């Protein structure tokens, strides 16, 4: 039976390659689904300089309307992207990690069903992305629209965009511009973002931004529509106030790795429907003040981890009355927290809690974490191995704080730390008293010996002088201390 299955699979693969096209002789072509015609064409890592620009080079099924193909030309040597032939079967096209600097006008015109295009990790600039690059077929409704829904232009050399770059992409919903040296959103770039009718995902991570202009957040393509915004890895020293204009649609916001020093009650005003917030890997963040998250009435997931200077998390960070919180996940891993406010949130309502790898100060204030929070975490994640260790006081450094769970035969953390501290003080006092006694005895003995030595030294001096004068009468007389 197993041999029969293997034979049928091999037969399907062979059938998918029937036609012996030039493309499939160099690339890997195979059918992913038996019921619906879905093909995968992998031409990556072949040092190709083109994408087989003639239709005769492609397999016959590539020109059939009922087929669907995912085509991959990643990691090749393509500098100049030529126009694709009529290939209605292509729905996904990836050209990552080439050396592309130029794309022909109307390069994707005849890819009728193209929905996802990845041009990331190339050398494209604004000049290489003129509007005609994305020109589509004629339509009485839109201006020569191309049906692309997802466009990835990340990791290129784009400093700005032409005003008309996206004028043929009305259906664009996800745009990636991350890791481009934008530095600021110039008027032409903002104008380019006006053309998509509905942008739901916008990635501006690691683009050197320090400000979000009002003209940007009030774009008709973004207002009431944008759901996910990546601003991580930029130069924001505070959360942009203008972001509140997106508050009635924005559901996810990523601010990781920005030089923000403090977050307060004004940081996230207006973000009414935000469900997920990422504020991790902030190397400057020291404090999260009261009411910081109080306005986020829809917040479900908060990531605030790897903030290596974050020592102050205010007990009222989620507001004075947090009973109505919708929070389900709280991630506080690898910060610099010495303690955790007991009434920060309703811990029993959380599905995921991650407070591992913080330098906990093991005293009475953190005993609730051991006895109340740890059981909640373990009940929700029974297979999780917790990493909760004391960093203070020094005599408990490195000790797993779960050792001090309340039990019949184990003391509480508070009692243990108090007892350890008392023992340390007692031991230190006893040691000091013993040292004082020893020093006193040594001092008395030294003083006594000193007087005796001095007495004999004086007598010895007088004897030596008398002998010297008898032996040599020319020696000058030396007056002793006891002489008047």
XYZ file of C-alpha atoms in Angstrom:
484
model
C 0.000 0.000 0.000
C 2.800 2.388 0.927
C 4.538 1.729 -2.412
C 1.315 2.509 -4.245
C 0.954 5.856 -2.451
C 4.554 6.745 -3.223
C 4.019 5.844 -6.862
C 0.894 8.041 -7.092
C 2.741 10.985 -5.557
C 5.590 10.531 -8.001
C 3.092 10.297 -10.862
C 1.519 13.604 -9.795
C 4.914 15.279 -9.687
C 5.808 13.960 -13.111
C 2.451 15.034 -14.489
C 2.991 18.519 -13.118
C 6.210 18.771 -15.086
C 4.781 17.477 -18.359
C 5.552 19.805 -21.220
C 9.235 19.867 -20.372
C 9.349 23.677 -20.297
C 12.636 25.543 -20.089
C 11.619 26.980 -16.732
C 10.817 23.623 -15.149
C 14.041 22.137 -16.492
C 15.953 24.605 -14.337
C 13.527 25.234 -11.484
C 11.483 22.949 -9.279
C 7.853 22.758 -10.389
C 5.335 20.716 -8.475
C 1.650 20.570 -7.754
C 0.659 21.254 -4.165
C -2.998 20.254 -4.315
C -4.695 17.467 -6.224
C -8.292 18.741 -6.174
C -7.616 22.411 -7.014
C -4.796 23.267 -9.380
C -2.240 24.942 -7.101
C 1.388 24.883 -8.222
C 4.619 25.886 -6.567
C 7.496 27.011 -8.780
C 10.800 27.409 -6.976
C 13.573 29.149 -8.931
C 15.604 30.354 -5.952
C 19.428 30.137 -5.562
C 20.071 29.495 -9.258
C 22.106 32.624 -10.123
C 19.445 33.626 -12.630
C 19.636 37.025 -14.368
C 16.054 37.058 -15.665
C 12.641 35.586 -14.917
C 12.013 33.762 -18.225
C 10.387 36.723 -20.008
C 8.938 34.667 -22.902
C 5.675 32.805 -22.399
C 7.044 29.774 -24.302
C 9.562 29.267 -21.515
C 6.809 28.598 -18.999
C 4.798 25.367 -18.563
C 1.462 25.172 -20.314
C -0.608 25.257 -17.130
C 0.862 28.689 -16.271
C -1.321 30.365 -18.906
C -4.542 28.672 -17.807
C -7.050 30.799 -15.917
C -8.116 28.021 -13.569
C -4.629 27.320 -12.207
C -2.955 29.143 -9.345
C 0.815 29.425 -8.914
C 3.178 30.646 -6.197
C 6.440 31.604 -7.941
C 9.751 32.150 -6.138
C 12.810 33.849 -7.709
C 14.578 34.609 -4.401
C 18.365 34.779 -4.011
C 19.349 35.260 -7.632
C 21.340 37.833 -9.639
C 18.493 39.831 -11.158
C 19.475 43.496 -11.624
C 16.866 44.492 -14.191
C 13.369 43.037 -13.951
C 11.794 42.662 -17.373
C 8.096 42.597 -18.136
C 6.375 39.286 -17.394
C 4.432 37.542 -20.193
C 0.717 36.778 -19.902
C 0.631 34.401 -16.927
C -2.810 34.553 -15.299
C -1.908 31.621 -13.067
C 0.490 33.601 -10.864
C -1.131 34.722 -7.584
C 2.047 35.091 -5.521
C 5.435 36.315 -6.780
C 8.594 36.642 -4.694
C 11.810 38.337 -5.865
C 13.592 38.793 -2.545
C 17.359 39.008 -2.150
C 18.278 39.958 -5.679
C 20.242 43.048 -6.783
C 17.382 44.771 -8.461
C 17.741 48.487 -9.286
C 15.356 48.759 -12.241
C 11.911 47.426 -13.100
C 10.393 47.773 -16.552
C 7.201 49.840 -16.935
C 4.074 47.656 -16.841
C 6.229 44.765 -15.611
C 3.227 43.050 -13.966
C 0.504 44.221 -16.381
C -0.359 40.728 -17.677
C -0.368 39.000 -14.285
C -4.143 39.232 -13.996
C -4.467 37.408 -10.672
C -1.342 38.648 -8.894
C -2.230 39.396 -5.260
C 1.073 39.189 -3.349
C 4.335 40.753 -4.580
C 7.585 40.650 -2.573
C 10.400 42.929 -3.799
C 12.209 43.165 -0.462
C 15.986 42.957 0.069
C 16.940 44.601 -3.202
C 18.520 47.934 -4.179
C 15.415 49.781 -5.326
C 15.048 53.553 -4.979
C 12.240 55.979 -5.770
C 13.543 56.199 -9.335
C 13.197 52.434 -9.733
C 9.583 52.535 -8.566
C 7.924 54.964 -10.932
C 4.154 54.746 -11.201
C 4.194 52.887 -14.531
C 5.936 49.936 -12.867
C 2.636 48.960 -11.220
C 0.362 49.925 -14.106
C -2.422 47.417 -14.730
C -4.917 46.798 -17.556
C -7.518 49.362 -18.558
C -10.581 49.682 -16.344
C -13.506 52.107 -16.648
C -13.648 52.364 -12.857
C -10.011 52.888 -11.787
C -6.892 54.200 -13.493
C -5.307 51.069 -14.988
C -5.502 49.163 -11.685
C -3.299 46.255 -10.691
C -4.869 43.769 -8.306
C -1.986 43.591 -5.788
C -3.200 43.322 -2.191
C 0.130 42.742 -0.387
C 3.301 44.605 -1.438
C 6.648 44.203 0.338
C 9.281 46.867 -0.421
C 11.241 46.401 2.789
C 15.051 46.454 2.962
C 15.687 48.540 -0.135
C 17.343 51.969 -0.627
C 14.171 54.079 -0.626
C 14.591 57.547 0.900
C 11.270 58.841 -0.448
C 8.523 57.854 -2.848
C 7.207 59.529 -5.964
C 3.766 61.062 -5.462
C 2.251 58.633 -7.984
C 4.055 55.408 -6.999
C 0.869 53.627 -5.897
C -1.718 55.328 -8.113
C -2.446 52.012 -9.873
C -2.833 50.030 -6.627
C -6.303 50.875 -5.275
C -6.704 47.389 -3.762
C -3.474 47.518 -1.725
C -4.187 46.569 1.901
C -0.741 45.643 3.264
C 2.379 47.714 2.544
C 5.863 47.010 3.917
C 8.412 49.845 3.783
C 10.496 48.682 6.735
C 14.291 49.005 6.817
C 14.455 51.765 4.232
C 16.372 55.020 4.993
C 13.308 57.282 4.911
C 14.288 59.348 8.008
C 11.134 61.406 7.555
C 7.826 61.177 5.736
C 8.284 63.720 2.976
C 5.226 65.294 1.306
C 5.690 63.176 -1.831
C 5.799 59.992 0.250
C 2.630 60.962 2.100
C 0.982 61.780 -1.218
C 1.940 58.331 -2.553
C 0.166 56.713 0.398
C -3.048 58.519 -0.509
C -3.907 56.291 -3.474
C -4.658 52.899 -1.893
C -8.313 53.031 -0.928
C -7.921 50.959 2.220
C -4.577 50.350 3.911
C -4.974 47.947 6.808
C -1.302 47.085 7.516
C 1.566 49.574 7.270
C 5.131 48.678 8.214
C 7.458 51.650 8.853
C 9.861 49.830 11.169
C 13.549 50.807 11.182
C 13.132 53.737 8.808
C 14.747 56.408 11.020
C 11.472 58.216 11.789
C 11.145 60.519 14.789
C 7.796 62.123 13.959
C 4.433 61.307 12.389
C 3.055 64.399 10.604
C -0.622 65.290 10.973
C -0.971 65.140 7.202
C 0.027 61.474 7.366
C -2.429 60.274 10.017
C -5.292 62.140 8.327
C -4.885 60.377 4.986
C -8.184 58.996 3.721
C -6.458 55.672 3.044
C -5.597 55.374 6.764
C -8.296 57.142 8.791
C -10.887 54.681 10.110
C -9.112 51.869 8.203
C -5.549 51.180 9.395
C -5.479 48.190 11.770
C -1.796 47.347 12.238
C 1.057 49.872 12.430
C 4.743 48.998 12.860
C 6.871 51.856 14.223
C 9.497 49.733 15.965
C 13.206 50.443 15.633
C 12.799 54.161 15.024
C 13.855 57.320 16.904
C 10.687 58.282 18.750
C 11.447 59.710 22.206
C 7.747 59.649 23.047
C 4.640 58.102 21.569
C 3.527 60.405 18.723
C 0.457 62.379 19.777
C -0.824 62.340 16.205
C -1.368 58.604 16.404
C -4.621 59.235 18.277
C -6.200 60.164 14.917
C -6.027 56.455 14.013
C -7.588 55.388 17.298
C -10.970 54.210 16.036
C -9.451 51.522 13.774
C -5.933 50.733 15.021
C -5.913 47.293 16.654
C -2.174 46.521 16.873
C 0.709 48.913 17.507
C 4.393 47.992 17.635
C 6.726 50.542 19.276
C 9.541 48.174 20.209
C 13.129 49.429 20.249
C 12.498 53.176 20.414
C 14.450 55.529 22.750
C 11.431 56.351 24.932
C 12.401 57.162 28.524
C 8.988 57.127 30.207
C 5.385 56.240 29.431
C 2.552 58.109 31.136
C -1.188 58.765 31.033
C -0.902 60.787 27.798
C 1.046 58.167 25.858
C -1.862 56.147 24.483
C -4.846 58.464 24.609
C -7.443 57.943 21.922
C -6.529 54.359 20.978
C -10.014 53.088 21.668
C -9.922 49.717 19.900
C -6.248 48.771 20.382
C -6.049 45.070 21.222
C -2.284 44.430 21.121
C 0.548 46.731 22.213
C 4.284 46.032 21.876
C 6.650 48.187 23.966
C 9.608 45.826 24.341
C 13.385 46.133 23.816
C 13.399 49.809 24.794
C 16.916 50.425 26.040
C 16.021 53.788 27.617
C 12.654 53.007 29.206
C 12.828 53.348 33.003
C 9.292 54.043 34.141
C 5.693 53.200 33.315
C 3.630 55.681 35.273
C 0.072 55.696 36.620
C -2.816 55.607 34.151
C -0.485 54.713 31.244
C -2.802 51.974 29.935
C -6.030 53.267 31.470
C -7.355 54.534 28.137
C -6.836 51.217 26.359
C -10.252 49.761 27.104
C -9.929 47.034 24.450
C -6.370 45.935 25.262
C -5.978 42.154 25.334
C -2.224 41.578 24.859
C 0.639 43.668 26.267
C 4.276 42.916 25.469
C 6.689 44.855 27.668
C 9.781 42.659 27.847
C 13.558 43.051 27.508
C 13.449 46.638 28.766
C 16.727 46.376 30.634
C 16.318 49.651 32.572
C 12.645 49.321 33.463
C 12.572 49.329 37.266
C 9.409 51.313 37.975
C 6.031 49.843 37.048
C 3.379 51.861 38.832
C 0.668 49.973 40.680
C -1.967 52.100 38.930
C -0.506 51.765 35.423
C -3.814 50.247 34.277
C -5.887 52.839 36.110
C -7.392 53.341 39.520
C -10.155 50.840 38.863
C -9.011 48.030 36.601
C -11.866 45.605 37.209
C -13.231 46.160 33.692
C -9.956 45.352 31.922
C -10.088 43.083 28.887
C -6.427 42.104 29.288
C -5.693 38.418 28.673
C -1.902 38.318 28.212
C 0.770 40.235 30.122
C 4.410 39.757 29.124
C 6.985 41.308 31.502
C 9.977 39.060 30.839
C 13.616 40.159 31.270
C 13.104 43.670 32.576
C 14.853 45.210 35.598
C 11.883 44.814 37.947
C 12.763 44.223 41.606
C 9.125 43.899 42.621
C 5.677 43.574 41.071
C 2.587 45.484 42.273
C 0.103 43.051 43.712
C -2.928 45.022 42.526
C -1.588 45.928 39.081
C -4.281 43.839 37.318
C -6.807 41.142 38.079
C -4.300 38.316 37.821
C -6.931 35.575 37.882
C -8.438 36.931 34.651
C -5.211 36.484 32.683
C -4.586 33.511 30.436
C -0.854 34.180 29.961
C 1.511 35.783 32.481
C 5.249 35.982 31.832
C 7.348 37.624 34.577
C 10.463 35.499 34.236
C 14.087 36.562 34.361
C 13.703 39.717 36.441
C 16.101 40.622 39.303
C 13.595 40.112 42.123
C 14.205 41.601 45.546
C 13.131 38.786 47.850
C 11.421 40.479 50.774
C 7.943 40.637 52.268
C 6.593 42.802 49.409
C 7.025 40.019 46.882
C 5.682 37.145 48.964
C 2.291 37.431 47.249
C 3.960 36.663 43.902
C 5.244 33.362 45.244
C 2.073 32.272 46.986
C -0.622 33.741 44.726
C 0.735 34.484 41.243
C 2.973 31.435 40.753
C 0.043 28.991 41.215
C -1.980 30.969 38.635
C 0.866 30.775 36.118
C 1.385 27.066 36.722
C -2.316 26.281 36.449
C -2.508 28.036 33.080
C 0.786 26.566 31.830
C 1.423 23.277 33.668
C 4.449 22.408 31.505
C 6.165 25.757 31.981
C 9.470 25.729 33.894
C 9.532 29.022 35.762
C 12.726 31.043 36.033
C 12.162 33.166 39.146
C 15.281 33.866 41.200
C 16.297 36.300 43.908
C 18.905 38.932 43.151
C 18.579 40.725 46.485
C 19.459 40.473 49.333
C 22.941 39.176 48.588
C 22.694 36.112 50.822
C 19.686 34.916 48.765
C 21.127 35.802 45.347
C 20.397 33.076 42.792
C 17.920 31.222 45.021
C 14.705 30.090 43.319
C 11.954 32.068 45.050
C 9.520 29.178 44.653
C 11.477 27.508 47.431
C 9.616 29.783 49.812
C 6.104 28.729 48.862
C 3.854 28.539 51.916
C 3.647 25.018 53.183
C 3.528 22.916 56.296
C 7.283 22.412 56.431
C 8.577 25.562 54.705
C 8.755 29.117 56.050
C 7.279 32.051 54.174
C 9.598 34.210 52.106
C 9.023 37.088 54.515
C 9.876 34.976 57.560
C 12.895 33.469 55.867
C 14.349 36.779 54.732
C 13.713 38.287 58.174
C 15.353 35.318 59.874
C 18.276 35.407 57.422
C 18.692 39.123 57.977
C 18.599 38.704 61.766
C 21.096 35.888 61.573
C 23.377 38.053 59.489
C 23.130 40.949 61.921
C 23.705 38.652 64.920
C 26.641 36.984 63.247
C 28.111 40.324 62.290
C 27.687 41.685 65.865
C 29.262 38.568 67.406
C 32.155 38.815 65.029
C 32.732 42.461 65.830
C 32.660 41.784 69.594
C 35.188 38.954 69.261
C 37.439 41.107 67.123
C 37.255 43.938 69.694
C 38.259 41.574 72.508
C 41.244 40.282 70.554
C 42.365 43.791 69.653
C 42.166 44.877 73.329
C 44.333 41.977 74.511
C 46.910 42.652 71.811
C 46.993 46.342 72.757
C 47.577 45.629 76.456
C 50.354 43.148 75.739
C 51.993 45.470 73.224
C 51.948 48.387 75.657
C 53.504 46.334 78.481
C 56.222 44.951 76.244
C 56.886 48.428 74.913
C 57.540 49.865 78.396
C 59.875 47.007 79.276
C 61.861 47.361 76.073
C 62.129 51.124 76.509
C 63.406 50.724 80.093
C 66.189 48.373 79.068
C 67.099 50.441 76.040
C 67.703 53.467 78.238
C 69.906 51.518 80.647
C 71.836 50.011 77.748
C 72.538 53.447 76.279
C 74.157 54.755 79.485
C 76.371 51.686 79.809
C 77.545 51.981 76.190
C 78.431 55.657 76.605
C 80.539 54.998 79.725
C 82.423 52.199 78.019
C 83.045 54.307 74.914
C 84.532 57.169 77.024
C 86.833 54.807 78.876
C 88.118 53.270 75.691
C 88.394 56.487 73.716
C 88.703 59.690 75.812
C 88.342 61.881 72.680
C 84.680 60.890 72.180
C 82.359 63.837 72.774
C 80.200 63.673 75.853
C 76.569 62.693 75.149
C 73.943 63.914 77.539
C 71.313 61.365 78.474
C 67.588 62.192 78.747
C 67.470 61.782 82.512
C 70.187 64.299 83.131
C 69.297 67.844 84.129
